[in-house]
XYZ file of C-alpha atoms in Angstrom:
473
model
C -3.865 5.824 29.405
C -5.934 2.556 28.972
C -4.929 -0.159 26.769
C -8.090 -1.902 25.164
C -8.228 -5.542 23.759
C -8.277 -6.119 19.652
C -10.503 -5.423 17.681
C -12.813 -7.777 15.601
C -11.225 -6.377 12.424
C -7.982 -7.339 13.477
C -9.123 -10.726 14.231
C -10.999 -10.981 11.043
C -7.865 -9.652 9.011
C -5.269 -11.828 11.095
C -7.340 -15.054 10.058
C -7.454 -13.962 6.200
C -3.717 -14.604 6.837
C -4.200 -17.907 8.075
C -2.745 -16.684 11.904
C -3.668 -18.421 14.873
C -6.465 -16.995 16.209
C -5.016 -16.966 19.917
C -2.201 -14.712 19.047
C -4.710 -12.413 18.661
C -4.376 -11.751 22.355
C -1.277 -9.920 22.238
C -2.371 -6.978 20.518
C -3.754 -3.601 22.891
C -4.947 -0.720 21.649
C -4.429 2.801 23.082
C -7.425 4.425 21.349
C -8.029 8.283 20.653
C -11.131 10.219 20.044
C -10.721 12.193 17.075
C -8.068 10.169 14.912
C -9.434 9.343 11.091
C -12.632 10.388 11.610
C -15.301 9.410 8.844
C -18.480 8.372 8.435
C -16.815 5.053 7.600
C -14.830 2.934 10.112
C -11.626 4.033 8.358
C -9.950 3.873 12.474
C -10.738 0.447 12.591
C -9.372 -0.402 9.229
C -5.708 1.215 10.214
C -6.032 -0.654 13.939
C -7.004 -4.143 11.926
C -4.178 -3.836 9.275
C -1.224 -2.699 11.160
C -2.486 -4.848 13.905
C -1.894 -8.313 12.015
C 1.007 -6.525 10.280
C 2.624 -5.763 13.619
C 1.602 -9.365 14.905
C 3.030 -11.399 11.977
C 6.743 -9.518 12.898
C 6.197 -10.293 16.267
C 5.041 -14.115 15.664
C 8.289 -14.532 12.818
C 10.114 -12.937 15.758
C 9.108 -15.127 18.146
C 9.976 -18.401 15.806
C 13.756 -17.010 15.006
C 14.337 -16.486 18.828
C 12.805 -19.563 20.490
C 10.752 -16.730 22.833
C 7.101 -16.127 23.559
C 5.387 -14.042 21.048
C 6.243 -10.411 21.978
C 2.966 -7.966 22.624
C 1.973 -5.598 20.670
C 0.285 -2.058 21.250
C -1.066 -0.283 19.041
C -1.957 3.753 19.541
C -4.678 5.514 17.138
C -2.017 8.590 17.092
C 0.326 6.621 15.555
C -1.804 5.171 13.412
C -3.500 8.429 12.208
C 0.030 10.045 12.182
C 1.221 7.484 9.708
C -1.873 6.804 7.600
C -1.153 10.306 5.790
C 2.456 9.970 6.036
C 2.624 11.969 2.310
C 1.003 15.101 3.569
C 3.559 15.540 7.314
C 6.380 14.712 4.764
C 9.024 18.242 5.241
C 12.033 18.021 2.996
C 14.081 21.025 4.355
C 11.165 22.428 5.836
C 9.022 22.625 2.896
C 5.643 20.809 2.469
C 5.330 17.921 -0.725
C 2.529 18.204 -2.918
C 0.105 15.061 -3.188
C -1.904 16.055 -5.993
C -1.842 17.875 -9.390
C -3.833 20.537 -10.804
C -5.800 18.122 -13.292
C -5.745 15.098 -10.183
C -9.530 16.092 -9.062
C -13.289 15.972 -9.371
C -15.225 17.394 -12.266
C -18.769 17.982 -12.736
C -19.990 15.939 -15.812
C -23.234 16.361 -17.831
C -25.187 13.768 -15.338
C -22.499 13.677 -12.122
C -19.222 13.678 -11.493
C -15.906 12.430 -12.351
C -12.812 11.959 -10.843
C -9.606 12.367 -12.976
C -5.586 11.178 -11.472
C -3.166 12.763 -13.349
C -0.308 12.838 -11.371
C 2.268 11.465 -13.545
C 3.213 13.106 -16.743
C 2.238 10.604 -18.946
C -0.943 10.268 -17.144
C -1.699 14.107 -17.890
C -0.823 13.522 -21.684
C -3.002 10.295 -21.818
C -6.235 12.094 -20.240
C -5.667 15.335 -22.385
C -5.304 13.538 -26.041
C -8.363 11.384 -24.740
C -10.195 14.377 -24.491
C -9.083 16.250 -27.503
C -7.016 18.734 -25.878
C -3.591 19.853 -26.147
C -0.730 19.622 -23.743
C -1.265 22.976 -22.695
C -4.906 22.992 -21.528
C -6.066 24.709 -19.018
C -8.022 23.439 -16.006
C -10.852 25.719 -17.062
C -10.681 24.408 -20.774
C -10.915 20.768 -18.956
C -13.876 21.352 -16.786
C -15.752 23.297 -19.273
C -15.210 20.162 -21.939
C -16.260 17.456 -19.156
C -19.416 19.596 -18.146
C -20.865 18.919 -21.588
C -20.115 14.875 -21.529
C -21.789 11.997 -19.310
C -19.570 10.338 -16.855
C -19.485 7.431 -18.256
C -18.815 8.098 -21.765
C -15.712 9.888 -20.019
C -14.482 7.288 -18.483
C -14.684 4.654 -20.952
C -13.044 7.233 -23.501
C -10.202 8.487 -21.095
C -9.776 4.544 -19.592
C -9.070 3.626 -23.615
C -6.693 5.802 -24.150
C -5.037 4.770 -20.988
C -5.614 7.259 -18.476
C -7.566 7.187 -15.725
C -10.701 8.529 -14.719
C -14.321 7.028 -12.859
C -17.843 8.350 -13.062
C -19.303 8.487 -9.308
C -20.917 5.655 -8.554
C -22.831 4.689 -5.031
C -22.376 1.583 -2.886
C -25.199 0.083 -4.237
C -24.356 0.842 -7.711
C -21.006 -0.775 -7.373
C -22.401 -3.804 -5.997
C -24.349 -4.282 -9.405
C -21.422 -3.261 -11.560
C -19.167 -6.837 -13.032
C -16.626 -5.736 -11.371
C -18.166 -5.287 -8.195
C -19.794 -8.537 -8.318
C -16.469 -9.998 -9.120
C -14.875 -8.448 -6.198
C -17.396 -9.445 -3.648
C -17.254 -13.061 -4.701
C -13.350 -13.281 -3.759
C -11.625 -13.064 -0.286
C -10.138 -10.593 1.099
C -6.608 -12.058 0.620
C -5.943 -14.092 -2.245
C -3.138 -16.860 -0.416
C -1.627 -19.532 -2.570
C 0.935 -22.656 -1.649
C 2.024 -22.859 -5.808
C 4.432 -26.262 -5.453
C 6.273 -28.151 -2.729
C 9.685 -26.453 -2.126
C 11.909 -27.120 0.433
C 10.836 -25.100 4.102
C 12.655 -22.064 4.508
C 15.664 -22.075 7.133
C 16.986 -18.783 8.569
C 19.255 -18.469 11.281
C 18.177 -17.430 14.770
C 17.368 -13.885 15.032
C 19.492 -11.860 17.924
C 20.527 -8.436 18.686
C 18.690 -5.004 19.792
C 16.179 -4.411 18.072
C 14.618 -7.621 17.070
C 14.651 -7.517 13.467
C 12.131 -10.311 12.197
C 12.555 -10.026 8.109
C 16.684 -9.156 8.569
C 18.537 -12.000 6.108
C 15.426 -11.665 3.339
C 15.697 -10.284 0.562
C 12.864 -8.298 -1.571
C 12.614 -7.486 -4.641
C 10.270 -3.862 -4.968
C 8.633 -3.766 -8.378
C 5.774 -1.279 -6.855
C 5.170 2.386 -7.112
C 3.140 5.554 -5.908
C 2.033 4.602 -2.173
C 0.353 0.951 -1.185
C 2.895 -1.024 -2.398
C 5.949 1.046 -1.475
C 3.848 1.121 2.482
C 4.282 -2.349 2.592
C 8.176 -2.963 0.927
C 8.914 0.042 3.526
C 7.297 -1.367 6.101
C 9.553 -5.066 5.678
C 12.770 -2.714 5.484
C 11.397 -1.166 9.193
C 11.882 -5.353 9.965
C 15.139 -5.579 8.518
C 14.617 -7.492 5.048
C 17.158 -5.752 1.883
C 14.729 -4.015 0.337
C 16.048 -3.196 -3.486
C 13.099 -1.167 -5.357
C 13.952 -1.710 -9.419
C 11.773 0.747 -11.573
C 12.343 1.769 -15.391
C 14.678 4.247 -16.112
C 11.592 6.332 -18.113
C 9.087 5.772 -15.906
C 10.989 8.257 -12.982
C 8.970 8.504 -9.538
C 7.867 11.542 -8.049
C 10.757 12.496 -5.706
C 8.333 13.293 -2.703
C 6.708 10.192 -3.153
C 9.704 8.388 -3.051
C 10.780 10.318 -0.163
C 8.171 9.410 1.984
C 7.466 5.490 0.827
C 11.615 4.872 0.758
C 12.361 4.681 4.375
C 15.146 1.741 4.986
C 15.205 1.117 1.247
C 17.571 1.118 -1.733
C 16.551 2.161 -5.327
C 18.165 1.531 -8.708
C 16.912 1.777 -12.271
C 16.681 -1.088 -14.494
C 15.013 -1.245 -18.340
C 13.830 -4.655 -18.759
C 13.574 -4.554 -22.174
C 17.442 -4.156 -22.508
C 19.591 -7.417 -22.908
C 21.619 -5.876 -20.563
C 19.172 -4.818 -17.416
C 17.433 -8.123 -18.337
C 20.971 -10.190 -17.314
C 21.811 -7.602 -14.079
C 17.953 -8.461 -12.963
C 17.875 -12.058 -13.718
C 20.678 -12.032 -11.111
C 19.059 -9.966 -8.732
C 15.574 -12.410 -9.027
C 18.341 -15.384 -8.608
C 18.832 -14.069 -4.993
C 15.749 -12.706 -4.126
C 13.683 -14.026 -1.509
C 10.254 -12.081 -2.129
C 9.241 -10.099 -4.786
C 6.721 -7.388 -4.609
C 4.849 -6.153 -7.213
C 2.203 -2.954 -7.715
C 1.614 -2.644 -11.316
C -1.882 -3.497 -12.826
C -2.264 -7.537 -13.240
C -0.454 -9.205 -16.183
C 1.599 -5.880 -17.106
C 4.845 -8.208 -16.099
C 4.133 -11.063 -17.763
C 6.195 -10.932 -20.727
C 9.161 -10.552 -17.941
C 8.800 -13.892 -16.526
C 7.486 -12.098 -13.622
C 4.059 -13.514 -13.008
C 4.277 -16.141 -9.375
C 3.824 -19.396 -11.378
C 6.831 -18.776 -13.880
C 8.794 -16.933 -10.593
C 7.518 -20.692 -8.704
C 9.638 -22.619 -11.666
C 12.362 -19.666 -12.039
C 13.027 -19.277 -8.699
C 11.367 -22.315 -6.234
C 10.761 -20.962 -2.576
C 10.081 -17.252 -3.333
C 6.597 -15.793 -1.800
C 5.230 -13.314 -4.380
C 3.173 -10.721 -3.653
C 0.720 -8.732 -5.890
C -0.913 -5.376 -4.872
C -3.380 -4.109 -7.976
C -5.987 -1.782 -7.876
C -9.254 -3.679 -9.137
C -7.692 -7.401 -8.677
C -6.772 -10.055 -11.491
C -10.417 -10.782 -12.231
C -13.341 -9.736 -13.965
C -13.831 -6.975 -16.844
C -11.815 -4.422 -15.085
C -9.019 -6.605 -14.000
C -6.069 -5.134 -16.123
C -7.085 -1.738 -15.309
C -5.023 0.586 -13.929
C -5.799 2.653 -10.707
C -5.319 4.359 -7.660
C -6.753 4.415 -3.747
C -8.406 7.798 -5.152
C -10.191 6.472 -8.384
C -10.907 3.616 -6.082
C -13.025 5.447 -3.459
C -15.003 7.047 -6.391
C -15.907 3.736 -8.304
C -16.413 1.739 -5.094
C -19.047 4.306 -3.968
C -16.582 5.856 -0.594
C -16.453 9.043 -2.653
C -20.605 9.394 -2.638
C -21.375 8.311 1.021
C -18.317 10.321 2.541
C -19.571 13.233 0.468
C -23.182 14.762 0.127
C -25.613 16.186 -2.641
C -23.366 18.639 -3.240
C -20.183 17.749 -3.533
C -18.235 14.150 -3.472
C -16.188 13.565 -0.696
C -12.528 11.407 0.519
C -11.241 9.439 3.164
C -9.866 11.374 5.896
C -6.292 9.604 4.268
C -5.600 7.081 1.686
C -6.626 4.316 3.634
C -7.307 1.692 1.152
C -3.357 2.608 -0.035
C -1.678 2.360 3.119
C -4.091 -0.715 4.425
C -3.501 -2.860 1.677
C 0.088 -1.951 2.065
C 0.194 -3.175 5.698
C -1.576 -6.181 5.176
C 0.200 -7.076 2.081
C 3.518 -7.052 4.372
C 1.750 -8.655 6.717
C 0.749 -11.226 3.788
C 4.635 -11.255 3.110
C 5.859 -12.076 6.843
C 3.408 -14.680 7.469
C 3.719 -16.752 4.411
C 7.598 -16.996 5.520
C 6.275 -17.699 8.589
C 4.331 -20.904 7.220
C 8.070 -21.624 5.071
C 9.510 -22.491 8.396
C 7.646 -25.404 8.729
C 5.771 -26.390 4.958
C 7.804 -25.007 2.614
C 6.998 -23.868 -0.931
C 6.607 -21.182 -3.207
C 3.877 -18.826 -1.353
C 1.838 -16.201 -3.737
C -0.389 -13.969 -1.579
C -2.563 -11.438 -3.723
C -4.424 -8.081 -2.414
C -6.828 -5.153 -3.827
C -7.419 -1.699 -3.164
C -11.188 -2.502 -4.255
C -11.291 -5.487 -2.240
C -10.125 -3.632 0.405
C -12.705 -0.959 -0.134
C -15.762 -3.727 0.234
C -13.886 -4.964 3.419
C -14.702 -1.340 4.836
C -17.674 -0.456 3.343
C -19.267 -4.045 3.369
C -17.594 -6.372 6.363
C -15.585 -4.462 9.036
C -17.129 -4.445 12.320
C -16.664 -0.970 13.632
C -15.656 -0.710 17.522
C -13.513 -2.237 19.329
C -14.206 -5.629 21.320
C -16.329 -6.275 24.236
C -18.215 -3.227 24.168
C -14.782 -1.169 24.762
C -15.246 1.703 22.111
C -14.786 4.505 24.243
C -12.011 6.785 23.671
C -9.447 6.514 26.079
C -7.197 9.996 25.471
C -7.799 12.265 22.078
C -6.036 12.795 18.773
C -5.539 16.334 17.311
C -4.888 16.369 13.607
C -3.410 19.378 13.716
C -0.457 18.494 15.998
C 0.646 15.381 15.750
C 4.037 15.940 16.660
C 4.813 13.428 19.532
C 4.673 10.754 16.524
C 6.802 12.868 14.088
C 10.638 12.459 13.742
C 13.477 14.488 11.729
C 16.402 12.305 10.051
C 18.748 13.853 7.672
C 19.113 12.524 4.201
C 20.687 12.562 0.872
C 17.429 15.080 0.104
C 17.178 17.055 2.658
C 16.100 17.306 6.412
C 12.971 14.902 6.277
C 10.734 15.425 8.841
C 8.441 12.267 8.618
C 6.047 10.101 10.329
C 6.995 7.155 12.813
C 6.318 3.999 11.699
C 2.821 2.735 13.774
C 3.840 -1.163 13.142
C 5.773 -1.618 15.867
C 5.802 -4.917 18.620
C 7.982 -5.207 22.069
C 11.532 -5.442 21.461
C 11.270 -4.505 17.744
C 12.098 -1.212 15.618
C 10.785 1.940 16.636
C 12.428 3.670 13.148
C 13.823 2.356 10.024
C 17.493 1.953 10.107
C 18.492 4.269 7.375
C 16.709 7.556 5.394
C 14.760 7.490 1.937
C 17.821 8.108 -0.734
C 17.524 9.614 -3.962
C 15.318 7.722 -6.801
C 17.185 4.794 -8.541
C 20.894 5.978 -7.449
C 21.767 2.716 -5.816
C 23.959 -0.005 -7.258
C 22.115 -2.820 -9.110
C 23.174 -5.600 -6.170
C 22.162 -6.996 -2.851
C 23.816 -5.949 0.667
C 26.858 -8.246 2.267
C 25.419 -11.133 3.698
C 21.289 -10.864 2.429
């Protein structure tokens, strides 16, 4: 088994985090013929994200021990393995399911659109939009849609809240507003937002090296990309709490496979009462994630410049689907919507029939690199200080791969050194029992010498846990 050097999308996504380009030598790959294969580089994306995720644990690592950087190696299994965590997710043996009946594409009067509906209220939104009762019937949907343009379908379903987006090409996104807004911003929105004190946390020891152990982060994300990357700083050791609204429940297979290493309680923020319990929480929070569209917190007290004065030191970090700019910035959405609107959908696909990612890959990406986002801006604490907001999109993420990421590895060195079967990934599968059930579950692939291998404790049950932070941070 060879180990190649990095990639130039790891280097290109470990300098959008400000990182030293030199650490950048650290990082091997074991690469696989076969693993996420696509027409786009959607390998290259997974190495470049957990890459600089994996490197920023190893580099905080390396600060709270007084030691070299530790290496880190990277293997296209793992990576594959874990970039569709949600479908090798067993809970006592039996398989989740990722998508509903009405989640899907539909042929319109002039193309297609794609429709999430996941979530109940989702389902009600994109049936009253269309004039339909509760009750209808996946044949009563498609036949309604198959009389309507695709873009009088989205704007109608989009206004009554729900989601849905006409098919649209590359080049067709690049002349939509949003899509010029999107290309004029970087990759990763990183912020200094006042001059707070530097950070101090004690040195780190013990086996394993646990980088993000003593933080503490506050999880105000849902669905996948922003629970990837609040489970992937409880695989470091930070307290992760996740908070969501008592009528707003998750989907327990979701939750089961995004809350490795986590706890999860249920707060209404609109209640005097779960205000005071979170204000307390926020008081001794260190980081606070967020994955809800941009603004929707706001009236909370929860955007980074009123957390800066609230709380000075914190790093916030924002995960949204279309970003905090342009026409579609408060828009909700998901990695799948994404694909379609960004035009992934139309070049994986053909005349026939859209097409997907081999995985969610702008999802569990952004995740990684918005935990990567997380450990390096407390990284930069250490020595400047301040209140750090770092800010990532799933459609920014989509240009990245459809517009700027260098496929192949560096030097010349893309040739597969072993092979990755889809269909049997087991050597980077585990089984941990749980309050649900027997989970058997992906590895984590962000992993660096010395580190975790596999989060300390199982996913729980959805919003069970006490309202309070561990012992100790």
């Amino acid at each position: 088994m060879t180990h190649v050097p990095v990639d130039e999308g790891t280097r290109a996504a470990w300098a959008a985090l400000g990182g030293d380009p030199a650490l950048t030598s650290h990082i091997t790959s074991v690469v696989r013929e076969g693993a996420l294969r696509a027409r786009l580089p959607v390998i290259d994306l997974a190495r470049a994200c957990v890459g600089a995720c994996s490197l920023a644990a190893a580099e905080l690592a390396a600060r709270r021990t007084g030691r070299p950087v530790p290496r880190v190696a990277l293997d296209d299994g793992a990576l594959a393995t874990a970039f569709v965590s949600e479908r090798h997710l067993l809970i006592d043996g039996r398989a989740s399911v990722n998508f509903a009946p009405l989640s899907r594409f539909w042929r319109t009067a002039d193309g297609w659109l794609r429709t999430h509906a996941n979530y109940p209220h989702h389902r009600a939104r994109l049936l009253a939009a269309l004039g339909l009762g509760a009750d209808a019937s996946v044949e009563r949907v498609a036949a309604l849609l198959a009389e309507r343009s695709a873009a009088e379908a989205e704007e109608t379903v989009y206004a009554a809240g729900g989601l849905a987006i006409a098919l649209r090409t590359m080049d067709e996104w690049a002349a939509h507003p949003q899509g010029v807004a999107i290309a004029g911003r970087p990759l990763l929105d990183r912020e200094r937002l006042d001059k707070a004190a530097p950070r101090s946390l004690p040195p780190l020891t013990g086996d394993p090296l646990l980088p993000a152990s003593g933080l503490r982060v506050l999880d105000l994300t849902r669905v996948t990309g922003g629970p990837v990357a609040t489970r992937t700083l409880a695989l470091f050791g930070a307290d992760v709490l996740r908070v969501d609204a008592p009528q707003l429940p998750e989907d327990p297979e979701a939750h089961a496979d995004t809350g490795f290493g986590k706890r999860s309680t249920r707060l209404d923020l609109t209640a005097a009462a779960d205000r005071r319990v979170f204000d307390g929480l926020l008081a001794g929070a260190d980081v606070v994630v967020t994955g809800y569209r941009p603004g929707a917190l706001d009236r909370f007290g929860l955007a980074p410049e009123a957390l800066a004065s609230r709380r000075p030191g914190l790093v916030v970090a924002q995960l949204s689907a279309w970003g905090a700019y342009g026409p579609w910035g408060g828009r909700r959405g998901f990695d799948s919507v994404v694909q379609v609107a960004t035009g992934i959908a139309a070049f994986e696909g053909s005349a026939e029939q859209p097409g997907a990612l081999p995985a969610q890959a702008l999802d569990h990406g952004t995740g990684y690199l918005l935990a990567a986002a997380v450990l390096r801006a407390v990284t930069e604490q250490l020595d400047t200080g301040g209140t750090r907001s770092v800010r990532l999109a799933l459609a920014g993420t989509a240009r990245w791969l459809t517009r700027g990421l260098t496929p192949g590895l560096a030097h010349g060195e893309a040739a597969a050194t072993d092979t990755y079967d889809p269909k049997d990934p087991a050597r980077w599968l585990t089984e941990t029992d749980s309050a649900v059930g027997r989970l058997r579950h992906a590895l984590p692939p962000a992993v660096f010498a010395g580190g975790p291998v596999n989060w300390a404790r199982p996913s729980g049950r959805w919003g069970t846990d006490a309202p309070e932070w561990r012992h100790g941070g």
